Coordinates of C-alpha atoms and ligand atoms in Angstrom, one line a residue:
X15 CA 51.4 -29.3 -64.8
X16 CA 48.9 -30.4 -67.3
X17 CA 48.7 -34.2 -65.8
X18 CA 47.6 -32.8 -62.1
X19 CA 44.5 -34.2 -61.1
X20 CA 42.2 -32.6 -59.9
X21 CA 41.1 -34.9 -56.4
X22 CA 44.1 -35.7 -54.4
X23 CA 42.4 -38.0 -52.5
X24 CA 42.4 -40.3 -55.9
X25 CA 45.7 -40.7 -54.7
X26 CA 45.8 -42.8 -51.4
X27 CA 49.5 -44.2 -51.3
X28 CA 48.3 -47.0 -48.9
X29 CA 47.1 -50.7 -49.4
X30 CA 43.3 -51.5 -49.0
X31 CA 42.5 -54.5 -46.9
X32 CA 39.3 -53.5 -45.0
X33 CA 40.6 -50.2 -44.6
X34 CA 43.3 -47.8 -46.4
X35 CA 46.9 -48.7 -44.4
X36 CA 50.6 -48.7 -44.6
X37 CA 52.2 -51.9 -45.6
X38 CA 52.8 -54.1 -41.8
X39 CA 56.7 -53.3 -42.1
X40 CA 56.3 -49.5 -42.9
X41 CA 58.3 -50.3 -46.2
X42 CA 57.6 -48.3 -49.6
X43 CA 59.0 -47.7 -52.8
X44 CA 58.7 -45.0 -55.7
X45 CA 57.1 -44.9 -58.7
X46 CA 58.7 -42.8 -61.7
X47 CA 57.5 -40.8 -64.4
X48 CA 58.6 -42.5 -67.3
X49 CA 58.6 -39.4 -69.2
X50 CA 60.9 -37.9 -67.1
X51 CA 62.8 -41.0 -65.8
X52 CA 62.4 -38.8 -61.9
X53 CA 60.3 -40.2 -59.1
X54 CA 56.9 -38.4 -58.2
X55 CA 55.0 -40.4 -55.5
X56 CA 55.8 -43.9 -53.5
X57 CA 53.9 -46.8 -52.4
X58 CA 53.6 -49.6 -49.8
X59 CA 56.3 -52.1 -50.5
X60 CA 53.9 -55.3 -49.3
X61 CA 55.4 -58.7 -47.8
X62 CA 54.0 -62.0 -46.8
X63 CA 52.3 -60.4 -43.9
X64 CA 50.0 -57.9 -45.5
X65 CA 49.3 -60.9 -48.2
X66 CA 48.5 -62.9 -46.0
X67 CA 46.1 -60.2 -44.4
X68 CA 44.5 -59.1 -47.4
X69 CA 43.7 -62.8 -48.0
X70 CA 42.3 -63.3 -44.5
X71 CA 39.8 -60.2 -45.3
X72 CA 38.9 -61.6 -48.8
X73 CA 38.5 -65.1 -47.0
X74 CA 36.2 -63.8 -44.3
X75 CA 34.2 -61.6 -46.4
X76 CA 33.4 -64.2 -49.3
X77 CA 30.6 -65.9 -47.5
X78 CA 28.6 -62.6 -47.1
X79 CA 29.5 -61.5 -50.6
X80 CA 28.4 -64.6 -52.5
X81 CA 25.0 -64.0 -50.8
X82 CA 24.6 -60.6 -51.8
X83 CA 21.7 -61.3 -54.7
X84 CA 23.6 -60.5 -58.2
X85 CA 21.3 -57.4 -59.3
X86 CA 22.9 -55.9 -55.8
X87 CA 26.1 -56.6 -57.0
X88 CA 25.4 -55.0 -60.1
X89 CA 24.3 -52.1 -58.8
X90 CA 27.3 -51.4 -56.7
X91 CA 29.3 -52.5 -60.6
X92 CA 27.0 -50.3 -62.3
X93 CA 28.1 -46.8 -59.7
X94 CA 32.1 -48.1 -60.0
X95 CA 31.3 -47.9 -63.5
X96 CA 29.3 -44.7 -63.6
X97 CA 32.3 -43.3 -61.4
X98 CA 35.1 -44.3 -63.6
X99 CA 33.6 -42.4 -66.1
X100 CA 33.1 -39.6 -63.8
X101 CA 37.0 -39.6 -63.6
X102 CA 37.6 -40.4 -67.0
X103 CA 40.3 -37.1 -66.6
X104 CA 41.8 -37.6 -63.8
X105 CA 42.3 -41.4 -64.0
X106 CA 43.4 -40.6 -67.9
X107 CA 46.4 -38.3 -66.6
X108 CA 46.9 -40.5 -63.7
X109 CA 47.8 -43.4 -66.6
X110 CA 49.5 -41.0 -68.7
X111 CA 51.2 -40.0 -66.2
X112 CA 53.0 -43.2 -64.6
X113 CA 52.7 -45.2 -67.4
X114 CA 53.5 -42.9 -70.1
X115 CA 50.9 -43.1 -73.0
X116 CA 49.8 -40.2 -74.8
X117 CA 46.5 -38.3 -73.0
X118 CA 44.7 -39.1 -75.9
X119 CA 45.5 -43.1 -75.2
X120 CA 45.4 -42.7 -71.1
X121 CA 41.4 -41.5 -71.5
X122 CA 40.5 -44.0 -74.1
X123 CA 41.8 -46.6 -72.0
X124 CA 39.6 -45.4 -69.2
X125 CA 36.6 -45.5 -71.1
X126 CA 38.0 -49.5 -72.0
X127 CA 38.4 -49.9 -68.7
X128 CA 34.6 -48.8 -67.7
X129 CA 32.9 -50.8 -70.7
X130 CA 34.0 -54.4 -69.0
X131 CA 32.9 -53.4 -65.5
X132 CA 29.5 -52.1 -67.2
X133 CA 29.5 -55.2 -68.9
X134 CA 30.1 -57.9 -65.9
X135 CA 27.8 -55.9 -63.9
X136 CA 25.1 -56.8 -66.7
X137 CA 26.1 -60.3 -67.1
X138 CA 26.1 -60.8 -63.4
X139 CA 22.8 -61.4 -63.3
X140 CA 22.3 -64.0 -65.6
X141 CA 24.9 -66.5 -64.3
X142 CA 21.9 -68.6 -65.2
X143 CA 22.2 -72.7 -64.4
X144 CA 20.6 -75.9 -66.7
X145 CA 17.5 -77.5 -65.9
X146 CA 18.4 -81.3 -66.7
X147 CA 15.8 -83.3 -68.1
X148 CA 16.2 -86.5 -66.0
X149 CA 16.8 -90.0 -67.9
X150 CA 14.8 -91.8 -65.0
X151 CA 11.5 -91.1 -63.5
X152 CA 11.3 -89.6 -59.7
X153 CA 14.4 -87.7 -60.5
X154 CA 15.1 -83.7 -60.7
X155 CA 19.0 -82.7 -62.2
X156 CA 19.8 -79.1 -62.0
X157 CA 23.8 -77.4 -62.8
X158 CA 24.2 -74.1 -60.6
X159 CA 27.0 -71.8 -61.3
X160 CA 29.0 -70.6 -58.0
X161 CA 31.5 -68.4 -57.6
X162 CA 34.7 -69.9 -57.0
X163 CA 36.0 -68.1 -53.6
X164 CA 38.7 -66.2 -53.3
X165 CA 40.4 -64.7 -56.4
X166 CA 43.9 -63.6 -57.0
X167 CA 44.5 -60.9 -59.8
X168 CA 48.4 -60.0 -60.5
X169 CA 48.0 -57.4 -63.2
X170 CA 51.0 -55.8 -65.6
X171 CA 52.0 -52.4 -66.8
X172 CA 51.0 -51.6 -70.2
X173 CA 47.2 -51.1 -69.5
X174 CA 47.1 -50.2 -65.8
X175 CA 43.1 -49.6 -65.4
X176 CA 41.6 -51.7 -68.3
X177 CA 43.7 -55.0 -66.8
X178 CA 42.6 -54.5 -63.3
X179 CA 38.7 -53.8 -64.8
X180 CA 38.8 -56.9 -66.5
X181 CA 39.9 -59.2 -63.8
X182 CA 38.4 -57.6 -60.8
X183 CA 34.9 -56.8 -62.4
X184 CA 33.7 -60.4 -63.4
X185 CA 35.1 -61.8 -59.9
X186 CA 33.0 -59.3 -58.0
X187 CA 29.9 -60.0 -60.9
X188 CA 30.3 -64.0 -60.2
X189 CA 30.3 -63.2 -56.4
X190 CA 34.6 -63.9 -55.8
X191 CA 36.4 -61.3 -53.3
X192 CA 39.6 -60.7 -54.4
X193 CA 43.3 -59.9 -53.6
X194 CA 44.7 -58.0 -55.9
X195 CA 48.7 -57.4 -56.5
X196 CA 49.0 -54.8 -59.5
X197 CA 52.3 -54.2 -61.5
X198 CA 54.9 -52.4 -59.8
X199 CA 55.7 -50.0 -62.4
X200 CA 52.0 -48.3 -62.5
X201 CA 50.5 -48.9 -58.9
X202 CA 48.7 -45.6 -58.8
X203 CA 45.8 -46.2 -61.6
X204 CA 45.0 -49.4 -58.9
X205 CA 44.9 -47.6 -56.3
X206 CA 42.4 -45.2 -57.9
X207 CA 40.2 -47.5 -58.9
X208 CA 40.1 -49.5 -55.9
X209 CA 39.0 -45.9 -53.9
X210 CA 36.4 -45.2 -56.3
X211 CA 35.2 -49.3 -55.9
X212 CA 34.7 -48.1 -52.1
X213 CA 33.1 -45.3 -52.9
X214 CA 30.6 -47.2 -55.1
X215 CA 29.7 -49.6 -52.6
X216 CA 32.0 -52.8 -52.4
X217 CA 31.6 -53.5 -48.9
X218 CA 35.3 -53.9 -46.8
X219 CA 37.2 -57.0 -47.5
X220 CA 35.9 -57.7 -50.9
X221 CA 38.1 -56.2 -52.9
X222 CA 42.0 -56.0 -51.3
X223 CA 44.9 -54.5 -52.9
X224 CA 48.6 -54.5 -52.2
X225 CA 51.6 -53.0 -53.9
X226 CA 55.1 -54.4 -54.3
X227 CA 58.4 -53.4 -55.6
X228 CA 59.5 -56.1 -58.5
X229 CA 62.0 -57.7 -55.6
X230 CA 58.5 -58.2 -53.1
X231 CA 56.5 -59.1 -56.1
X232 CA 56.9 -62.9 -55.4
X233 CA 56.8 -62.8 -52.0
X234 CA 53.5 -61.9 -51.8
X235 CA 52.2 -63.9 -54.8
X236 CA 53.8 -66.8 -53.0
X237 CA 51.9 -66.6 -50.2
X238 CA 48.4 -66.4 -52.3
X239 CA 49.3 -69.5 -54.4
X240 CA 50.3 -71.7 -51.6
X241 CA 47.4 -71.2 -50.0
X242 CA 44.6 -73.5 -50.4
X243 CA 41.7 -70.7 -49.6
X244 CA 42.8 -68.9 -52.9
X245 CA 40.8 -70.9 -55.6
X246 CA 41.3 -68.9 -58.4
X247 CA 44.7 -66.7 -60.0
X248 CA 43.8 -64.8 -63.3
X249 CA 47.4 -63.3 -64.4
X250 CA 48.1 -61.1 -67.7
X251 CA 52.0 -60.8 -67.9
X252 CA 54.9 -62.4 -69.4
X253 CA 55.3 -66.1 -70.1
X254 CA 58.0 -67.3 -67.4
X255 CA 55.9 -65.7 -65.1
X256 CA 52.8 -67.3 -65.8
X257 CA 54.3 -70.7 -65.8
X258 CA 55.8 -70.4 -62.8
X259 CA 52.4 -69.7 -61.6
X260 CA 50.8 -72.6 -63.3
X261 CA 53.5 -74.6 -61.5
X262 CA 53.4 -73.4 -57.9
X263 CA 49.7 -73.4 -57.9
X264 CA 49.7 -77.0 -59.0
X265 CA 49.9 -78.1 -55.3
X266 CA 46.6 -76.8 -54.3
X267 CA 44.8 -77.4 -58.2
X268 CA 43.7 -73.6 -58.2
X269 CA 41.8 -72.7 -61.6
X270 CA 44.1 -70.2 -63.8
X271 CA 43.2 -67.7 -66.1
X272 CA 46.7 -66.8 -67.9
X273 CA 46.7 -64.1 -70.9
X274 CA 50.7 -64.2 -71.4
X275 CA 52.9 -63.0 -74.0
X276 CA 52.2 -62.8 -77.9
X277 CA 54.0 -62.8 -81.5
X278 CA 51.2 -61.3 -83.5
X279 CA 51.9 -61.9 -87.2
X280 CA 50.3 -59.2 -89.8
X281 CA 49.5 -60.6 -92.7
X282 CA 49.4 -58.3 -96.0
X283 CA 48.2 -60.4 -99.2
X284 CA 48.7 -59.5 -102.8
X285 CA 44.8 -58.8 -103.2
X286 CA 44.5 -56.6 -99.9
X287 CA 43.7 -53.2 -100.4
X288 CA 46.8 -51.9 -99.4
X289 CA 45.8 -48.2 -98.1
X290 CA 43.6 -50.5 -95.6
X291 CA 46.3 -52.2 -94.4
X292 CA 48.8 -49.4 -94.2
X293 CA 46.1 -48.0 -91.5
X294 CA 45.4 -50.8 -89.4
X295 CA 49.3 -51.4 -89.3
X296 CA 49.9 -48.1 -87.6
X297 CA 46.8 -48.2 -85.6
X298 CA 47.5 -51.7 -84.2
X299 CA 51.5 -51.3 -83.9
X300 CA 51.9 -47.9 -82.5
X301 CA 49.1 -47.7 -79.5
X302 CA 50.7 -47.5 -76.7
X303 CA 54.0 -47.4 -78.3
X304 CA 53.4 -51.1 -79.4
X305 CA 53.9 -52.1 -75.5
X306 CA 50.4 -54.2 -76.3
X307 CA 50.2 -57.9 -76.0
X308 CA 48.4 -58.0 -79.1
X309 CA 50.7 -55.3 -80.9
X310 CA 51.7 -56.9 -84.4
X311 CA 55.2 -58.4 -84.1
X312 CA 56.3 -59.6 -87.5
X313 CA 55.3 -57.9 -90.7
X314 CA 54.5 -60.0 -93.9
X315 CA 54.1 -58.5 -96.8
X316 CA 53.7 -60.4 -100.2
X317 CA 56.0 -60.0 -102.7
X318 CA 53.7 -58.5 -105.4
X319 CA 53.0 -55.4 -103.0
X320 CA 55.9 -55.4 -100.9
X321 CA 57.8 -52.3 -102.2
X322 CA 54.9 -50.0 -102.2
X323 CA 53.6 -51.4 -99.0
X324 CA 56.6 -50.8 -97.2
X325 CA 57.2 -46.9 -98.9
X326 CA 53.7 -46.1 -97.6
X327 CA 54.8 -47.3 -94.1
X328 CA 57.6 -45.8 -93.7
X329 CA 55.7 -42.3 -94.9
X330 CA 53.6 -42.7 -91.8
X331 CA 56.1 -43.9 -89.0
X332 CA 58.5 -41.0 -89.7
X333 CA 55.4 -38.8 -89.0
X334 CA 54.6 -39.9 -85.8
X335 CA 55.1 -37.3 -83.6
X336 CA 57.3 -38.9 -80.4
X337 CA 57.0 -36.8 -77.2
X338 CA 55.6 -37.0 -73.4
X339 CA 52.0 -37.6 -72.8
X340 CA 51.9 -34.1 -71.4
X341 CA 52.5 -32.6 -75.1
X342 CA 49.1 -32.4 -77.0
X343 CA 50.2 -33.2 -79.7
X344 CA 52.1 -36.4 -79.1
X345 CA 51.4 -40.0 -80.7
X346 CA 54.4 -42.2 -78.8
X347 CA 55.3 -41.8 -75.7
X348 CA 58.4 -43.1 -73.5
X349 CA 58.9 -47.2 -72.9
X350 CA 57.9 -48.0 -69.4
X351 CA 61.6 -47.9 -68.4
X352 CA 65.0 -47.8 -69.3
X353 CA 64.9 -52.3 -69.2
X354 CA 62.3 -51.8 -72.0
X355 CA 64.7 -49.5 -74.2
X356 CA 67.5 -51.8 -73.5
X357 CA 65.2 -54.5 -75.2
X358 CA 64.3 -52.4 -78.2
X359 CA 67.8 -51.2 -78.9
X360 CA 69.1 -54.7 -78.8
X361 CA 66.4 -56.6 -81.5
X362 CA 67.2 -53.4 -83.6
X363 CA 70.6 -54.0 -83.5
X364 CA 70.7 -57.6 -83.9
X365 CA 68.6 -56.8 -86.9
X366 CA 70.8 -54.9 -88.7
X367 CA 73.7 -57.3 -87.8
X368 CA 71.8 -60.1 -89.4
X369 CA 71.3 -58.2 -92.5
X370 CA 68.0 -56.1 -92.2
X371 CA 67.8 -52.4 -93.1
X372 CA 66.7 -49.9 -91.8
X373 CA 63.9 -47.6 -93.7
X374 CA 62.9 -45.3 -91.0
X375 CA 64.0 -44.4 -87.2
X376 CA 66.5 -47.3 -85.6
X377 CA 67.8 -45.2 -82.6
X378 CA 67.2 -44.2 -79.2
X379 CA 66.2 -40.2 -78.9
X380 CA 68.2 -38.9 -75.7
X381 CA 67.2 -35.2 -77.0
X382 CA 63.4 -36.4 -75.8
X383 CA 64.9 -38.7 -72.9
X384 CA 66.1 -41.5 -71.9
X385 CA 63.1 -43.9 -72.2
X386 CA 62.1 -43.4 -76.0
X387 CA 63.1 -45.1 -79.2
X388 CA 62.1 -43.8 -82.8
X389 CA 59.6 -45.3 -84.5
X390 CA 61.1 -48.0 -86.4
X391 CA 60.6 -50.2 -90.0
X392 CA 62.8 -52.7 -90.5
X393 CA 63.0 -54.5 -94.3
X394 CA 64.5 -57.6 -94.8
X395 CA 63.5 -59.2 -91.2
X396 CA 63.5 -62.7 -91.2
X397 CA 62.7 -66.0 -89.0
X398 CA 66.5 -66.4 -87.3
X399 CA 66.0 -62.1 -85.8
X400 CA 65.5 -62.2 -82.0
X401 CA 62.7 -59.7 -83.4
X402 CA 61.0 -62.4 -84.7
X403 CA 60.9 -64.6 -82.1
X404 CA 60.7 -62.7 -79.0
X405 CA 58.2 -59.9 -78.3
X406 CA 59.6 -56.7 -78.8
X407 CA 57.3 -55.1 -76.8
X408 CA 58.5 -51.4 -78.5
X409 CA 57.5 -49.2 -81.6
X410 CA 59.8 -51.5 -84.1
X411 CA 58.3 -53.3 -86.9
X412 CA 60.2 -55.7 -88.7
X413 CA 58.9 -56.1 -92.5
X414 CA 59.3 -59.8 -94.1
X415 CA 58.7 -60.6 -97.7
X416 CA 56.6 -63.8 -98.9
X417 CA 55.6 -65.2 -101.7
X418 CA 53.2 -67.7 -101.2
X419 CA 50.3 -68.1 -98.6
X420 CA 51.0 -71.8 -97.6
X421 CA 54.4 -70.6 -96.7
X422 CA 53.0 -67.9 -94.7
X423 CA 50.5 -69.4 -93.0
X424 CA 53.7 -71.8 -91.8
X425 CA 56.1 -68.9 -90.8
X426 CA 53.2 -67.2 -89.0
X427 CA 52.1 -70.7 -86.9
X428 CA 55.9 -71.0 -86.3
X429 CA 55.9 -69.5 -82.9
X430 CA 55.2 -71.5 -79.3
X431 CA 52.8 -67.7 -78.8
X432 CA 49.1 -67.6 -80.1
X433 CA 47.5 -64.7 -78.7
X434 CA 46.5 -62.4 -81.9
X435 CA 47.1 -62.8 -85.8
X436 CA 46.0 -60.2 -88.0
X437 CA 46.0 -60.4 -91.9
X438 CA 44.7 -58.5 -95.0
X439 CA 43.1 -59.9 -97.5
X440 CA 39.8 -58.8 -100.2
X441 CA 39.4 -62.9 -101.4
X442 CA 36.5 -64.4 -99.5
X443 CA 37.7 -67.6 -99.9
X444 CA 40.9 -66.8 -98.6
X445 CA 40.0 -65.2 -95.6
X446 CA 38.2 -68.0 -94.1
X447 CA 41.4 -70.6 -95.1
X448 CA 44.1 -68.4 -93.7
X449 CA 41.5 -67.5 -90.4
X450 CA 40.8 -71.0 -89.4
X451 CA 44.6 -71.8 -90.3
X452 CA 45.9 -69.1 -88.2
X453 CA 46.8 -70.7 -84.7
X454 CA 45.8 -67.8 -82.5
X455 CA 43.3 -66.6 -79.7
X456 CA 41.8 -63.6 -81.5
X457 CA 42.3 -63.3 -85.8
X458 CA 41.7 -59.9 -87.5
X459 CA 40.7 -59.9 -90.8
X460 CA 40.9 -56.3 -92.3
X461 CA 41.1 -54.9 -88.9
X462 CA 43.7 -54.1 -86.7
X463 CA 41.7 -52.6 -83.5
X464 CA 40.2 -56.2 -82.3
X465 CA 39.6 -56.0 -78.3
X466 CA 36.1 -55.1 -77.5
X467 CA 34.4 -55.9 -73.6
X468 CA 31.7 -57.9 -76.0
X469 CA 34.3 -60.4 -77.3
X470 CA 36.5 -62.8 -75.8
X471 CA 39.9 -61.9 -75.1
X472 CA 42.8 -64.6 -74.7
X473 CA 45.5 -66.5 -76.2
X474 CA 46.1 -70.6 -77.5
X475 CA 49.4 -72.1 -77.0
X476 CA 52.0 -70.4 -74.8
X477 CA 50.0 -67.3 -74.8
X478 CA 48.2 -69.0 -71.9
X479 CA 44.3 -69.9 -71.6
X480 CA 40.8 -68.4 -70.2
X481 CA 39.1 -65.9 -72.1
X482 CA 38.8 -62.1 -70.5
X483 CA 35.4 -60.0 -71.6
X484 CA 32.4 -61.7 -73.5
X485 CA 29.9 -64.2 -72.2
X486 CA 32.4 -66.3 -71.3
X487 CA 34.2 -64.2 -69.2
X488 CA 32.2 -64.4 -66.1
X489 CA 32.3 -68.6 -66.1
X490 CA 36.5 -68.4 -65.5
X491 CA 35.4 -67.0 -62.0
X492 CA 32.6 -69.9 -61.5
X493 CA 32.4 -73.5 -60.9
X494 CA 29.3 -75.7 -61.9
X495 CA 27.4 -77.8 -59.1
X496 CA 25.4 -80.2 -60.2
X497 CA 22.5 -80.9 -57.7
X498 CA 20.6 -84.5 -58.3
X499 CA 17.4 -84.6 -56.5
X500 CA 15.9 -88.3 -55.9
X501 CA 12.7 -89.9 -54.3
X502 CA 10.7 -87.2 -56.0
Ligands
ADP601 P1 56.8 -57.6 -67.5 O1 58.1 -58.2 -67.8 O2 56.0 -57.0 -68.6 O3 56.9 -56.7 -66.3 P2 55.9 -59.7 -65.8 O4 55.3 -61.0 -66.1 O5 57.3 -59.8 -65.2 O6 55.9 -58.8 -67.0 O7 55.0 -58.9 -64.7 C1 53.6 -59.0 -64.7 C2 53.2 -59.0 -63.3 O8 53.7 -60.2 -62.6 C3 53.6 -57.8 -62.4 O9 52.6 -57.5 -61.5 C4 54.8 -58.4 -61.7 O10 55.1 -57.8 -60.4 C5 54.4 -59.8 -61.4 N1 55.5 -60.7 -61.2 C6 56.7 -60.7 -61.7 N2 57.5 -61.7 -61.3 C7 56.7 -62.4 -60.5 C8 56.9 -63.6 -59.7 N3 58.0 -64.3 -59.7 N4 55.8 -64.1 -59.0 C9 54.7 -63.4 -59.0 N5 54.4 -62.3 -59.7 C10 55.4 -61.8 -60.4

């Protein structure tokens, strides 16, 4: 089976709170090879009680942590790190393998994954504070960054390591324990990562994970935002969900990090060079099958290179090879699940009802399986397509003709979602007016690959708020204190 692992023990099947154990009820549930749609391992199926328990370790062990001087906890960061790139393989099959991306894809996001915990465990030690100069004499003003306490992570799907890196690393940097609820649908990348976090040194209680099917999902994260102890929830998922969370942590004024769904417009100008854009397209569409939160959603092409724009698009997407991560040669795996091919086959088909055509792919492929969709352009998309409102989430891309750049600018702000905007472009002057117009979190300008651990990652509008990565990142898991010393 070319996605065995080699160390079984990467594996574990349990929750960690303190120590590896079953789930308080004995309850599990399975996890399924999207490739094959069959089930291949099971996990604890958590309730309130083991929430509640995981919280109660990351509660007690908090004080202790937070006291830990930071270049200690950056050397325990800097061997998770060092062993996440150790496992690179295994933990790239283990992705590919429950999640569903080509190999290539499951060890690149591995080596993602790595570069933010290699990053927070630099930047934890310079959480550095202000020295105020005072307005009065006899005075001394100081601001000291703390962590905040307890930190709850609820992670999604689509990038099973490099979304629990970048929550869980900067907690542990800033000197947070956490509780940690990942997406049912890829539990076993967690899991991994959390074994090799004990292995590198996180001492017991610090870091606490639980699993949950989607129906136990809430019932856990209830307990976490009701109680008062959790201070912090950093969430990457869909919209409804964060809300909710925005709403039911209201009650105890918790601090929120929400990286929620997107719309990403792709801009293609009259002046770009087209070949350029062609590229960046594919390589920002089709990662992952386009199940990306920053995966381009609506096409514009203007109208003075539309025609070729869209033949040299097409040439590529019917290439794409669409297969199991297990075939080398593959370049799009399955959807996550048969919900996610539902979704797909639906904004296709209400495409084409509303009188889009299809250039290349349009329909399931049951000869590969039951979770994969062609590779799809659409021409003729426009603003009234549920493909141009709603995140397909899926290897489609719907191609819209414009004709001026005001009225671009307008169809791609047109959207309650702001996470990523991408547009091509070779006039200087236009790049910076269409960048600073462009309401969205992260802009690329002749670039379609934008996420780096150096930058910060995160939306504007209903794509949510806090930045993941960068030099900012570590200050969503820290509170200032201001300290005024008197008499002096
Ligand atoms: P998707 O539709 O891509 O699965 P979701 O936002 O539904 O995105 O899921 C992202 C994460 O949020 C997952 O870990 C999931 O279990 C969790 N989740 C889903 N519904 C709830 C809920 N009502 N309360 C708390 N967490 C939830």
């Amino acid at each position: 089976m070319p996605l065995s692992i080699r160390r079984d023990d990467l594996l574990p099947g349990r929750n960690f709170i303190g120590r590896w154990c079953e789930a308080q009820l004995g309850r599990r549930f399975d996890v399924a090879d999207p490739a094959t749609d069959t089930v291949f391992a099971s996990v604890p199926d958590s309730g309130e009680d083991d929430a509640r328990a995981a919280l109660e370790a990351a509660h007690a062990a908090f004080t202790a942590w937070r006291a830990v001087p930071a270049r200690q906890r950056a050397q325990i960061l800097k061997r998770w790190n060092d062993l996440i790139v150790a496992h690179q393989e295994d933990l790239g099959r283990l992705i590919s393998r429950e999640q569903g991306k080509p190999l290539a894809e499951g060890r690149g996001e591995v080596a993602y994954a790595a570069s933010y915990v290699e990053w927070f465990a630099e930047e934890a030690t310079r959480a550095n504070g202000d020295v105020i100069p005072a307005p009065v004499v006899g005075r001394r003003m100081f601001a000291l960054k703390e962590p905040v306490g307890v930190v709850a992570a609820i992670t999604p799907w689509n990038f099973p390591a490099a979304m629990i890196a970048r929550k869980i690393a900067p907690a542990l940097a800033a000197g947070c324990t956490v509780v940690c609820k990942p997406a049912e649908d890829t539990p076993l990348t967690s899991l991994a990562l959390v074994k090799l976090a004990e292995e590198a040194g996180v001492p017991p209680g610090v870091l606490n994970i639980v699993t949950a099917s989607r129906e136990r999902a809430a019932e856990v994260v209830d307990v976490w935002l009701d109680d008062p102890r959790v201070r912090k929830i950093s969430f990457t998922g869909s919209t409804p969900v964060g809300k909710h969370l925005a709403r039911r942590s209201a009650d105890t004024l918790k601090k929120l990090s929400l990286e929620l769904g997107g719309n990403a417009p792709f801009i293609v100008f009259d002046d770009a060079d087209i070949d350029a854009a062609v590229e960046g397209l594919m390589a920002a569409k089709f990662r992952n099958g386009g199940q990306t939160c920053v995966s381009p959603n609506r096409v514009y092409v203007q109208a003075g290179v539309h025609d070729t724009f869209a033949d040299k698009l097409a040439e590529r997407v019917a290439a794409l090879k669409v297969g199991p991560a297990s075939d080398a040669g593959s370049q799009i795996g399955p959807m996550i699940n048969a919900r996610a091919v539902d979704k797909i086959e639906r904004h296709v088909r209400d495409a084409v009802d509303r009188g889009a055509r299809i250039l290349v792919g349009g329909q399931r492929l049951p000869a590969v399986g039951r979770n994969y969709f062609a590779p799809t352009v659409l021409i003729g998309a426009d603003t009234t397509m549920a493909c141009a409102c709603e995140e397909t989430f899926g290897p489609v891309v719907p191609v819209t003709r414009f004709e001026t750049e005001a009225e671009v600018v307008a169809a791609a702000n047109a959207t309650p979602y702001g996470l990523a905007a991408y547009f091509y472009s070779r006039d200087v002057k236009r790049i910076w007016r269409v960048a600073e117009a462009l309401e969205a979190g992260l802009v690329g300008i002749n670039e379609g690959a934008l996420a780096a651990e150096a930058a910060p990652f995160g939306g504007v509008k209903e794509s949510g708020y806090g930045r993941e990565g960068s030099i900012h990142g570590l200050d969503e898991y820290m509170h200032l204190k201001y300290l005024c010393q008197g008499q002096l």
